[in-house]
PDB file of C-alpha atoms in Angstrom:
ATOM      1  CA  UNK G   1      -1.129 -12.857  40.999  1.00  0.00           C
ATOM      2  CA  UNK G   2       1.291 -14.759  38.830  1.00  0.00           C
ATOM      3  CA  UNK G   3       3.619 -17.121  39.575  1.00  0.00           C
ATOM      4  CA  UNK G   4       7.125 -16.522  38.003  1.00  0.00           C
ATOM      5  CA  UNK G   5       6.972 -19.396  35.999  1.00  0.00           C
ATOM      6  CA  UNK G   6       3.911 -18.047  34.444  1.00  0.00           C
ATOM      7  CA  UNK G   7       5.265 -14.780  34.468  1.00  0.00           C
ATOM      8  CA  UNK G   8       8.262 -15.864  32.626  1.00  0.00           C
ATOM      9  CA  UNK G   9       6.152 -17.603  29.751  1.00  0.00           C
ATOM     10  CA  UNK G  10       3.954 -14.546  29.194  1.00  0.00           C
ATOM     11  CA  UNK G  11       6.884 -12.311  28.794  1.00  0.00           C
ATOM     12  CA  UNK G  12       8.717 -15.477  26.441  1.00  0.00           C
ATOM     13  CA  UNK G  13       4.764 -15.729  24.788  1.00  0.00           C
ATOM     14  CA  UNK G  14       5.319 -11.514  24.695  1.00  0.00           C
ATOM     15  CA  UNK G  15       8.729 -11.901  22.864  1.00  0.00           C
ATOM     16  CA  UNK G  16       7.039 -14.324  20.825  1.00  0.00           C
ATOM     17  CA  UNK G  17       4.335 -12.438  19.603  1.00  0.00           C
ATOM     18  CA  UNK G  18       6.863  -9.350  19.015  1.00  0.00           C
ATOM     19  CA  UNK G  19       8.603 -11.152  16.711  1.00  0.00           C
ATOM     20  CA  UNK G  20       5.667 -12.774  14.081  1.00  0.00           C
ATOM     21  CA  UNK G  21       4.818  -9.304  14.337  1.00  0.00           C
ATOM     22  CA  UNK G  22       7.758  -7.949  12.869  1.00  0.00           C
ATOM     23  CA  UNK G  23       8.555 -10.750   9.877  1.00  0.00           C
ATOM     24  CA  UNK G  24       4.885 -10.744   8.623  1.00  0.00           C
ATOM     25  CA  UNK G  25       5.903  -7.005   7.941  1.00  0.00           C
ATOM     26  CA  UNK G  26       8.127  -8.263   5.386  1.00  0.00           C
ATOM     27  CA  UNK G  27       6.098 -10.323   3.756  1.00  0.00           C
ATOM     28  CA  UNK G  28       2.925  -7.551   3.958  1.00  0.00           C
ATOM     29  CA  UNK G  29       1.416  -9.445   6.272  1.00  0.00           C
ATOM     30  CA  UNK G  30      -0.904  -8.061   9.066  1.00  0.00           C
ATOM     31  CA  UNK G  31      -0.693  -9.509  12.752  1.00  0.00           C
ATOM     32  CA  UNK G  32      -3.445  -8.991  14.929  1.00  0.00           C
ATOM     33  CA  UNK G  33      -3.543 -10.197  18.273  1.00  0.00           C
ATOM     34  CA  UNK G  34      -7.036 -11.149  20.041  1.00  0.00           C
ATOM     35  CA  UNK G  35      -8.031 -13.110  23.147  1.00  0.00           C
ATOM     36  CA  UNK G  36      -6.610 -13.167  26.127  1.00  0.00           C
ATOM     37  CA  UNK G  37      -3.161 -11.289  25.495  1.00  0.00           C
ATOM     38  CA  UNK G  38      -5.702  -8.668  23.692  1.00  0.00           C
ATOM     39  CA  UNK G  39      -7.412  -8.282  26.897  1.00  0.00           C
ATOM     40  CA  UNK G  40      -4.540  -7.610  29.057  1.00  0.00           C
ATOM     41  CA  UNK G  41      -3.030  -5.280  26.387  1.00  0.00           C
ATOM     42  CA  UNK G  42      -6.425  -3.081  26.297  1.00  0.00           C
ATOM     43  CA  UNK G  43      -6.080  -2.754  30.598  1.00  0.00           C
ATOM     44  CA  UNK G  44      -1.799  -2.579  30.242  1.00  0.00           C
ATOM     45  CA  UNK G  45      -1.330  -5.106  32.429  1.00  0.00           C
ATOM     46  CA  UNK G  46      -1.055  -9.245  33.024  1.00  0.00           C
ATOM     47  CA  UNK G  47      -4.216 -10.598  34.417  1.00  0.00           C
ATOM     48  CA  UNK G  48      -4.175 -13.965  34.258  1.00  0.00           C
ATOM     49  CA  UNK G  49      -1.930 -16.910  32.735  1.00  0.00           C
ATOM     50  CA  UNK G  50      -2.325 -17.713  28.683  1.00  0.00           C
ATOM     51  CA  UNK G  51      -2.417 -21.219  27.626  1.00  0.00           C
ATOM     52  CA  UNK G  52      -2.416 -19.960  23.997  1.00  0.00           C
ATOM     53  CA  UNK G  53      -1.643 -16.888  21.560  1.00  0.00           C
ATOM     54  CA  UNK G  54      -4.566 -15.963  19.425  1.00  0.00           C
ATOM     55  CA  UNK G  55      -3.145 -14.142  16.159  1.00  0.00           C
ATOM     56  CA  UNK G  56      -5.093 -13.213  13.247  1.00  0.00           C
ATOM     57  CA  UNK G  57      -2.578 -12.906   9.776  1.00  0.00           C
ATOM     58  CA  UNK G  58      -4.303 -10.899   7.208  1.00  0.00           C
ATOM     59  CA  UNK G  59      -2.434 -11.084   3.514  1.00  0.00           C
ATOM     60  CA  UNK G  60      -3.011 -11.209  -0.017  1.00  0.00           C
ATOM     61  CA  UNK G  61      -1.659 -14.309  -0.202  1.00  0.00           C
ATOM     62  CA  UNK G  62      -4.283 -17.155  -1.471  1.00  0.00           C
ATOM     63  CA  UNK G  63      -2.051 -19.661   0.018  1.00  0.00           C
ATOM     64  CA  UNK G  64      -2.512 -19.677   3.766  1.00  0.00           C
ATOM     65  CA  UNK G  65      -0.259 -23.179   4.394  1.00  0.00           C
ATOM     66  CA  UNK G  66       2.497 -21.609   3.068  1.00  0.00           C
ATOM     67  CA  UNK G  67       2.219 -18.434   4.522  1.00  0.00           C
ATOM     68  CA  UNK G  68       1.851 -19.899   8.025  1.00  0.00           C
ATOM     69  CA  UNK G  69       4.829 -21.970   7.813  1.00  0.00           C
ATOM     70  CA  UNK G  70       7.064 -19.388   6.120  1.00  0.00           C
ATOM     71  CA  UNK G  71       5.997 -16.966   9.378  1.00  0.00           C
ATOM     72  CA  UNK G  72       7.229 -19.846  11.925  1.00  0.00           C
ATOM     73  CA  UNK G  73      10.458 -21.471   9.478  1.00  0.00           C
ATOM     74  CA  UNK G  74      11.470 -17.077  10.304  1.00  0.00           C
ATOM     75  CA  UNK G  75      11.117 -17.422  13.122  1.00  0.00           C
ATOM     76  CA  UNK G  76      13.263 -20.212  14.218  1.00  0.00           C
ATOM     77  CA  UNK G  77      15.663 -18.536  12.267  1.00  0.00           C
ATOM     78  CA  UNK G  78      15.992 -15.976  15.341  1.00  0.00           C
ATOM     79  CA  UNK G  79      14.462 -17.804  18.336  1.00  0.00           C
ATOM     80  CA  UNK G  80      15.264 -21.256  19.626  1.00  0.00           C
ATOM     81  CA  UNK G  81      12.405 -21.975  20.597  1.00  0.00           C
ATOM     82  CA  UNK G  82      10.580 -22.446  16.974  1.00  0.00           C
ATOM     83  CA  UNK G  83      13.027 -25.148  16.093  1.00  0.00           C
ATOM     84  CA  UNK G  84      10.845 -27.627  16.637  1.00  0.00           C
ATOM     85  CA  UNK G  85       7.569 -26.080  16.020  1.00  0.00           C
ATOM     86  CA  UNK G  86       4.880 -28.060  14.635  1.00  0.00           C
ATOM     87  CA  UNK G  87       2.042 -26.888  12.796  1.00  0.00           C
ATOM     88  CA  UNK G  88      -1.654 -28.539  12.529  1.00  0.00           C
ATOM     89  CA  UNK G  89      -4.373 -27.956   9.957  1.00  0.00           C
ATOM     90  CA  UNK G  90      -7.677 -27.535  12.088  1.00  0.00           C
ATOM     91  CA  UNK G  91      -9.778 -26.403   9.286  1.00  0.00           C
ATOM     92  CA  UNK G  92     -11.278 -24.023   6.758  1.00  0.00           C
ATOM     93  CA  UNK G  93     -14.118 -21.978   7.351  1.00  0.00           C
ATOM     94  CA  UNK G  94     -15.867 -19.054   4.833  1.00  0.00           C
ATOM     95  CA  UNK G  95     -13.612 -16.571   6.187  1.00  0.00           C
ATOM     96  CA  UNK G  96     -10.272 -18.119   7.506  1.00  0.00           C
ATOM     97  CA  UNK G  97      -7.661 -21.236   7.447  1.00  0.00           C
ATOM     98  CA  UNK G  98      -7.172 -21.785  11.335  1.00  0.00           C
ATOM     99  CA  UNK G  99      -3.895 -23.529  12.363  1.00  0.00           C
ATOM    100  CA  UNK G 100      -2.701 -25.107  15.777  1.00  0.00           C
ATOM    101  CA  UNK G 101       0.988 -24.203  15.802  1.00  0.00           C
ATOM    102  CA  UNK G 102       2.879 -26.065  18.694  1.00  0.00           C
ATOM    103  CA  UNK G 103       6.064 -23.939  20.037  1.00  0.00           C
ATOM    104  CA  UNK G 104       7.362 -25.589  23.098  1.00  0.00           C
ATOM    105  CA  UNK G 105       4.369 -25.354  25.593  1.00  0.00           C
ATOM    106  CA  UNK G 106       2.542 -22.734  23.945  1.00  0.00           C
ATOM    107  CA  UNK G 107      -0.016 -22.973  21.173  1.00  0.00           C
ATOM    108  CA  UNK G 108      -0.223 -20.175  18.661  1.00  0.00           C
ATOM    109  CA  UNK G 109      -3.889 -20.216  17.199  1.00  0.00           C
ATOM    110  CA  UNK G 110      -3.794 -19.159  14.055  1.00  0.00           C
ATOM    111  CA  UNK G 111      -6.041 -17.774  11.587  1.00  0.00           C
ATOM    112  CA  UNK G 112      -4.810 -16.715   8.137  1.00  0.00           C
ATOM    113  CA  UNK G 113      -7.584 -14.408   6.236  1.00  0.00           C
ATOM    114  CA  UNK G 114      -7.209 -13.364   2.187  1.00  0.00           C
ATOM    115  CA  UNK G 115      -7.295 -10.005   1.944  1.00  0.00           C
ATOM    116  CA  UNK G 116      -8.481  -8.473  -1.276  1.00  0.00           C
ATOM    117  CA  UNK G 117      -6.608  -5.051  -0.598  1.00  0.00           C
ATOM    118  CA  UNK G 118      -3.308  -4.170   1.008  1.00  0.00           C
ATOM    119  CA  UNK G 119      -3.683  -5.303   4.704  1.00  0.00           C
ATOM    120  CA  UNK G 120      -2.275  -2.186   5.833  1.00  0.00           C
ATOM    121  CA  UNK G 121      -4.815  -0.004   4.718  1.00  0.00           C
ATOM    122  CA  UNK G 122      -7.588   1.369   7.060  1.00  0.00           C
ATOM    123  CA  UNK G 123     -10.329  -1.284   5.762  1.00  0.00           C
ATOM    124  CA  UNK G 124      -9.829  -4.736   4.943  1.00  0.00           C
ATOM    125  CA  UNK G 125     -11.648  -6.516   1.869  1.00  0.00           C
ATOM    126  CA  UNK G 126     -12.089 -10.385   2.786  1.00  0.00           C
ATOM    127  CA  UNK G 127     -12.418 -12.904  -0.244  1.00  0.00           C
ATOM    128  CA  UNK G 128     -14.155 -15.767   1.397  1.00  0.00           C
ATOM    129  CA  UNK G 129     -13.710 -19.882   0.860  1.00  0.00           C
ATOM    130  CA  UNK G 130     -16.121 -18.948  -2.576  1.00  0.00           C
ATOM    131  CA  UNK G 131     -13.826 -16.355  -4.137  1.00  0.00           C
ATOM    132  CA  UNK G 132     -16.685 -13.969  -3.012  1.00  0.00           C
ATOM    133  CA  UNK G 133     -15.882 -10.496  -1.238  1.00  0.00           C
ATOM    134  CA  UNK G 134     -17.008  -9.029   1.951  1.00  0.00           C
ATOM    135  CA  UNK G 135     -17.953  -5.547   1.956  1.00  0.00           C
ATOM    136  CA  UNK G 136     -14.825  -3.348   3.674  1.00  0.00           C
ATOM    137  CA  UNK G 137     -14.947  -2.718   7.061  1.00  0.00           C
ATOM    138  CA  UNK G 138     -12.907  -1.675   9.396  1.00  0.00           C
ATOM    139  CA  UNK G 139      -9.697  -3.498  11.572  1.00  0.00           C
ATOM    140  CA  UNK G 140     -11.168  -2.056  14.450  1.00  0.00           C
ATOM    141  CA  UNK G 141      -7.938  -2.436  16.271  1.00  0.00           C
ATOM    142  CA  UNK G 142      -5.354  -0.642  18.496  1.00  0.00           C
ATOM    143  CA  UNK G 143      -1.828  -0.569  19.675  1.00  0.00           C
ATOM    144  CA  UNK G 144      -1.570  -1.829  22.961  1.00  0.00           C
ATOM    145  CA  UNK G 145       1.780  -1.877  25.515  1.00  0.00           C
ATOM    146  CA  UNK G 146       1.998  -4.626  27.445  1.00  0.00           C
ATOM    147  CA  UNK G 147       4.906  -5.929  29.778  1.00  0.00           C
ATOM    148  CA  UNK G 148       7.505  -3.831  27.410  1.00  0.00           C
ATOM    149  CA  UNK G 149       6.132  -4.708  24.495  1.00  0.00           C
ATOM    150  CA  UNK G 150       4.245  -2.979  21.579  1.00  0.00           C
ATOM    151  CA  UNK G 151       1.646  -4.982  19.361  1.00  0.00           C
ATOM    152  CA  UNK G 152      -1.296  -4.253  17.435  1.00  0.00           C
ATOM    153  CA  UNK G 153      -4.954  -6.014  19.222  1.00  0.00           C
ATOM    154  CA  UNK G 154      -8.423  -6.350  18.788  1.00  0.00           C
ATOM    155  CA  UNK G 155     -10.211  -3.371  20.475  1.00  0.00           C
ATOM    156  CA  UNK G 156     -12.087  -3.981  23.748  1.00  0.00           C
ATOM    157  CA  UNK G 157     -15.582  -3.577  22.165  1.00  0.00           C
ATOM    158  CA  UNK G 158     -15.124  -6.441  19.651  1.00  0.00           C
ATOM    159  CA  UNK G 159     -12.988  -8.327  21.698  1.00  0.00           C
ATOM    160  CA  UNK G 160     -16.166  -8.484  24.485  1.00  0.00           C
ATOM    161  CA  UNK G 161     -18.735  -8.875  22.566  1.00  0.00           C
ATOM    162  CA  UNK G 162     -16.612 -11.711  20.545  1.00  0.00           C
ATOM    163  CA  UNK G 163     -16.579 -13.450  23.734  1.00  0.00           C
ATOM    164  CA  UNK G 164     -20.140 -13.070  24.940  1.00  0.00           C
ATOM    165  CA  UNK G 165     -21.303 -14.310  21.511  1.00  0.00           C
ATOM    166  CA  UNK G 166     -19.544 -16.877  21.577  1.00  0.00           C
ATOM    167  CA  UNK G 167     -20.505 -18.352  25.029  1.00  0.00           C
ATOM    168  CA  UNK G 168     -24.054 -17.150  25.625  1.00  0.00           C
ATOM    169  CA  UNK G 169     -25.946 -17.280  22.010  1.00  0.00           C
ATOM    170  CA  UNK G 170     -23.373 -19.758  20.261  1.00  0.00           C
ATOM    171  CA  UNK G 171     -23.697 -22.168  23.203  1.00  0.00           C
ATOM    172  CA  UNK G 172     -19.690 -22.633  23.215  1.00  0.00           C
ATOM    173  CA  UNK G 173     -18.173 -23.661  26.745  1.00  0.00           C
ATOM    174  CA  UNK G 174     -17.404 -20.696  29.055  1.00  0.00           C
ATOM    175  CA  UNK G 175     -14.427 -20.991  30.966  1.00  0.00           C
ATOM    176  CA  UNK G 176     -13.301 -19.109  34.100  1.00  0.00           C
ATOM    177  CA  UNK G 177     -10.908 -17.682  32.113  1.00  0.00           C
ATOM    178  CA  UNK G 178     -13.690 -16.039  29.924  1.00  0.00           C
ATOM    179  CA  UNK G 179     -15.707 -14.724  33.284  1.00  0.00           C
ATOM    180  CA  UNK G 180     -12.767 -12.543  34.141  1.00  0.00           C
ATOM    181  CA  UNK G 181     -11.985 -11.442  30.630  1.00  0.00           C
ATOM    182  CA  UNK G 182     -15.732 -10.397  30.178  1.00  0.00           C
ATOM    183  CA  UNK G 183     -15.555  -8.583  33.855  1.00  0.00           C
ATOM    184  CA  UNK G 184     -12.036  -7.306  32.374  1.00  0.00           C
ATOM    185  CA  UNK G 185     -13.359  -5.643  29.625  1.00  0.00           C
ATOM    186  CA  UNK G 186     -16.771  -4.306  30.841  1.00  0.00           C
ATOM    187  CA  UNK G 187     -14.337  -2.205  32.744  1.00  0.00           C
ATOM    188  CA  UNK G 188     -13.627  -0.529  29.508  1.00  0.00           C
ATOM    189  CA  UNK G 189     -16.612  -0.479  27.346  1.00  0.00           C
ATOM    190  CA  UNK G 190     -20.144   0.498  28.143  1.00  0.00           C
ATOM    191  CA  UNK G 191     -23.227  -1.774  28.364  1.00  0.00           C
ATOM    192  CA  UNK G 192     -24.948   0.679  25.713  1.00  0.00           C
ATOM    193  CA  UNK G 193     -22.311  -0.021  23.278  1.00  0.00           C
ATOM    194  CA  UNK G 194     -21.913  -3.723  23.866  1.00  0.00           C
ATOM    195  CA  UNK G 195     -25.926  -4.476  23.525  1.00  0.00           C
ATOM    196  CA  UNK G 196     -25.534  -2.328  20.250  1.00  0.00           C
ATOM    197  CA  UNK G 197     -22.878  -4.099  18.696  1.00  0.00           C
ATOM    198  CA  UNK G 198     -24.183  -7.608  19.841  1.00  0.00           C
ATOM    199  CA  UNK G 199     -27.501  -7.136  18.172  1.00  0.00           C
ATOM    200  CA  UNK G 200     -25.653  -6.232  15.051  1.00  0.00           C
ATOM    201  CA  UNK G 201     -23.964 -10.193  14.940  1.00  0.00           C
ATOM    202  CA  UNK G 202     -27.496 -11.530  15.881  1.00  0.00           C
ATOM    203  CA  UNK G 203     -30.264  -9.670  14.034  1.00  0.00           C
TER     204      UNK G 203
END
Protein backbone atom coordinates (compact mmCIF):
# COMPACT_ATOMS: atom_id res chain seq x y z
CA UNK A 1 0.00 0.00 0.00
CA UNK A 2 0.84 3.61 -0.68
CA UNK A 3 0.67 6.38 1.28
CA UNK A 4 -1.05 9.45 -0.37
CA UNK A 5 1.88 11.39 -0.33
CA UNK A 6 3.53 8.79 -2.36
CA UNK A 7 0.58 8.30 -4.24
CA UNK A 8 0.39 11.87 -5.13
CA UNK A 9 4.13 11.97 -6.45
CA UNK A 10 3.69 8.91 -8.66
CA UNK A 11 0.68 10.33 -10.31
CA UNK A 12 2.79 14.14 -10.40
CA UNK A 13 6.07 11.62 -11.57
CA UNK A 14 3.02 10.07 -14.10
CA UNK A 15 2.13 13.63 -15.39
CA UNK A 16 5.68 14.12 -15.63
CA UNK A 17 6.61 11.44 -17.70
CA UNK A 18 3.37 12.19 -19.99
CA UNK A 19 4.62 15.24 -20.83
CA UNK A 20 8.65 14.54 -22.01
CA UNK A 21 6.76 12.09 -23.81
CA UNK A 22 4.83 14.31 -25.81
CA UNK A 23 7.61 17.32 -26.63
CA UNK A 24 10.36 14.77 -27.63
CA UNK A 25 7.63 14.02 -30.36
CA UNK A 26 8.35 17.29 -31.73
CA UNK A 27 11.67 17.19 -31.84
CA UNK A 28 11.62 13.22 -33.27
CA UNK A 29 12.66 12.14 -30.27
CA UNK A 30 11.80 8.65 -28.79
CA UNK A 31 10.89 8.27 -24.95
CA UNK A 32 11.14 5.07 -23.46
CA UNK A 33 10.41 4.44 -20.03
CA UNK A 34 12.26 1.48 -18.02
CA UNK A 35 12.66 0.57 -14.34
CA UNK A 36 10.46 0.74 -11.89
CA UNK A 37 7.49 2.84 -13.52
CA UNK A 38 8.12 0.13 -16.49
CA UNK A 39 7.36 -2.52 -14.10
CA UNK A 40 4.21 -1.26 -12.75
CA UNK A 41 3.05 -0.26 -16.28
CA UNK A 42 3.65 -4.03 -17.61
CA UNK A 43 1.20 -5.37 -14.30
CA UNK A 44 -1.26 -1.87 -14.72
CA UNK A 45 -0.92 -1.01 -11.48
CA UNK A 46 1.35 1.01 -8.59
CA UNK A 47 3.45 -1.36 -6.65
CA UNK A 48 5.70 0.35 -4.83
CA UNK A 49 7.03 4.10 -4.37
CA UNK A 50 9.70 5.54 -7.20
CA UNK A 51 12.56 7.51 -6.03
CA UNK A 52 13.44 8.13 -9.71
CA UNK A 53 12.12 8.10 -13.48
CA UNK A 54 14.25 6.01 -15.74
CA UNK A 55 13.76 7.38 -19.47
CA UNK A 56 15.67 6.34 -22.36
CA UNK A 57 15.63 9.40 -25.38
CA UNK A 58 16.54 7.90 -28.63
CA UNK A 59 17.31 10.75 -31.54
CA UNK A 60 19.40 11.53 -34.34
CA UNK A 61 20.72 14.19 -32.70
CA UNK A 62 24.73 13.87 -32.06
CA UNK A 63 24.36 16.38 -29.41
CA UNK A 64 22.87 14.75 -26.35
CA UNK A 65 23.54 18.05 -23.82
CA UNK A 66 21.51 19.96 -25.83
CA UNK A 67 18.91 17.72 -26.49
CA UNK A 68 18.43 16.94 -22.78
CA UNK A 69 18.14 20.42 -21.77
CA UNK A 70 15.93 21.55 -24.66
CA UNK A 71 13.43 18.42 -23.41
CA UNK A 72 13.39 19.95 -19.67
CA UNK A 73 13.71 24.17 -20.74
CA UNK A 74 9.84 22.58 -22.63
CA UNK A 75 8.94 21.51 -20.13
CA UNK A 76 8.99 24.22 -17.63
CA UNK A 77 7.40 26.01 -20.21
CA UNK A 78 4.07 24.00 -19.19
CA UNK A 79 4.76 22.64 -15.68
CA UNK A 80 5.94 24.52 -12.64
CA UNK A 81 7.64 22.23 -11.41
CA UNK A 82 10.73 22.20 -14.07
CA UNK A 83 11.48 25.78 -13.24
CA UNK A 84 14.13 25.03 -11.34
CA UNK A 85 15.34 21.85 -12.72
CA UNK A 86 18.88 21.10 -12.68
CA UNK A 87 20.65 18.86 -14.84
CA UNK A 88 24.04 16.76 -14.07
CA UNK A 89 26.47 15.15 -16.49
CA UNK A 90 27.13 11.56 -14.98
CA UNK A 91 28.95 10.26 -17.90
CA UNK A 92 29.47 8.75 -21.33
CA UNK A 93 29.52 5.27 -22.02
CA UNK A 94 29.83 3.30 -25.75
CA UNK A 95 26.23 3.46 -26.11
CA UNK A 96 24.65 6.46 -24.15
CA UNK A 97 25.19 10.10 -22.41
CA UNK A 98 23.42 9.45 -18.93
CA UNK A 99 22.15 12.59 -17.10
CA UNK A 100 20.87 13.16 -13.41
CA UNK A 101 18.09 15.70 -13.94
CA UNK A 102 16.83 17.15 -10.52
CA UNK A 103 12.93 18.24 -10.68
CA UNK A 104 11.80 19.05 -7.24
CA UNK A 105 12.23 15.68 -5.33
CA UNK A 106 12.37 13.49 -8.18
CA UNK A 107 15.34 12.48 -10.28
CA UNK A 108 14.81 11.81 -13.95
CA UNK A 109 17.69 9.36 -15.09
CA UNK A 110 18.43 9.99 -18.26
CA UNK A 111 20.01 8.34 -21.06
CA UNK A 112 20.22 9.99 -24.49
CA UNK A 113 21.24 7.27 -27.36
CA UNK A 114 22.24 8.44 -31.27
CA UNK A 115 20.21 6.83 -33.41
CA UNK A 116 21.42 6.22 -36.92
CA UNK A 117 17.75 5.85 -38.36
CA UNK A 118 14.47 7.55 -37.59
CA UNK A 119 13.69 6.55 -33.92
CA UNK A 120 10.29 5.80 -34.82
CA UNK A 121 10.88 3.07 -36.98
CA UNK A 122 10.51 -0.63 -35.85
CA UNK A 123 14.47 -1.12 -35.35
CA UNK A 124 16.83 1.22 -34.01
CA UNK A 125 20.52 1.65 -35.47
CA UNK A 126 22.88 2.85 -32.48
CA UNK A 127 26.16 4.83 -33.48
CA UNK A 128 28.28 4.25 -30.47
CA UNK A 129 30.97 6.78 -28.52
CA UNK A 130 33.40 5.54 -31.84
CA UNK A 131 31.09 6.67 -34.64
CA UNK A 132 30.68 2.83 -35.09
CA UNK A 133 27.09 1.20 -35.66
CA UNK A 134 25.29 -1.49 -33.91
CA UNK A 135 23.56 -3.94 -35.92
CA UNK A 136 19.46 -3.05 -35.82
CA UNK A 137 17.52 -4.60 -33.43
CA UNK A 138 14.53 -4.24 -32.15
CA UNK A 139 12.81 -1.50 -29.34
CA UNK A 140 11.37 -4.36 -27.82
CA UNK A 141 8.86 -2.18 -26.14
CA UNK A 142 5.11 -1.71 -25.39
CA UNK A 143 2.43 0.70 -24.49
CA UNK A 144 1.55 0.41 -21.09
CA UNK A 145 -1.60 2.28 -19.00
CA UNK A 146 -0.84 3.13 -15.83
CA UNK A 147 -2.80 5.32 -13.20
CA UNK A 148 -4.59 7.21 -16.36
CA UNK A 149 -1.83 7.51 -18.22
CA UNK A 150 -0.47 6.13 -21.58
CA UNK A 151 3.42 5.75 -22.21
CA UNK A 152 5.59 3.67 -24.18
CA UNK A 153 8.05 0.96 -21.68
CA UNK A 154 10.52 -1.53 -21.81
CA UNK A 155 8.82 -4.99 -22.16
CA UNK A 156 8.78 -7.31 -19.13
CA UNK A 157 11.32 -9.80 -20.63
CA UNK A 158 14.12 -7.20 -21.01
CA UNK A 159 13.13 -5.25 -18.27
CA UNK A 160 13.79 -8.68 -15.88
CA UNK A 161 16.47 -9.92 -17.20
CA UNK A 162 18.03 -6.16 -17.22
CA UNK A 163 17.64 -6.37 -13.61
CA UNK A 164 18.92 -9.83 -12.83
CA UNK A 165 22.04 -9.02 -14.89
CA UNK A 166 22.66 -6.38 -13.36
CA UNK A 167 22.56 -7.61 -9.68
CA UNK A 168 23.58 -11.26 -9.87
CA UNK A 169 26.49 -11.50 -12.73
CA UNK A 170 27.42 -7.64 -12.73
CA UNK A 171 27.80 -7.73 -8.93
CA UNK A 172 25.74 -4.27 -8.68
CA UNK A 173 23.86 -3.74 -5.22
CA UNK A 174 20.37 -5.33 -5.07
CA UNK A 175 17.91 -3.43 -3.36
CA UNK A 176 14.53 -4.49 -1.91
CA UNK A 177 13.12 -2.57 -4.37
CA UNK A 178 14.72 -4.87 -7.09
CA UNK A 179 13.46 -8.27 -5.10
CA UNK A 180 9.89 -7.24 -5.69
CA UNK A 181 10.36 -5.95 -9.19
CA UNK A 182 12.10 -9.33 -10.14
CA UNK A 183 9.07 -11.31 -8.20
CA UNK A 184 6.86 -8.58 -10.17
CA UNK A 185 7.85 -9.52 -13.37
CA UNK A 186 8.41 -13.34 -13.13
CA UNK A 187 4.70 -13.03 -12.82
CA UNK A 188 4.71 -12.17 -16.43
CA UNK A 189 7.45 -13.88 -18.20
CA UNK A 190 8.52 -17.47 -18.09
CA UNK A 191 11.72 -18.94 -16.57
CA UNK A 192 12.38 -20.62 -20.15
CA UNK A 193 12.43 -17.33 -21.74
CA UNK A 194 14.35 -15.42 -19.11
CA UNK A 195 17.37 -18.18 -18.93
CA UNK A 196 17.27 -17.80 -22.84
CA UNK A 197 17.60 -14.27 -23.10
CA UNK A 198 20.13 -14.02 -20.12
CA UNK A 199 22.57 -16.36 -21.73
CA UNK A 200 22.36 -14.25 -24.81
CA UNK A 201 24.01 -10.94 -22.61
CA UNK A 202 26.53 -13.46 -21.05
CA UNK A 203 27.81 -15.97 -23.61
Amino acid sequence: ELTQEQANKSQNDLLSISLISSLAKAINCRVIISGGYAVDGALGQLTRPHNDIDIQIYGQSDDATKIVTELFEQAAKVKTQFESFQIEDKRRTDYNHNFYVHIGDTIADAYYLQTQNNPFEEQKVIIKNDGSMTEPHSFDTHHVVLSGINFEAQNPLVEVVDKIYKREHRGDTKKEKHEQDIYNLKLLVSESDIASKLGEIIK
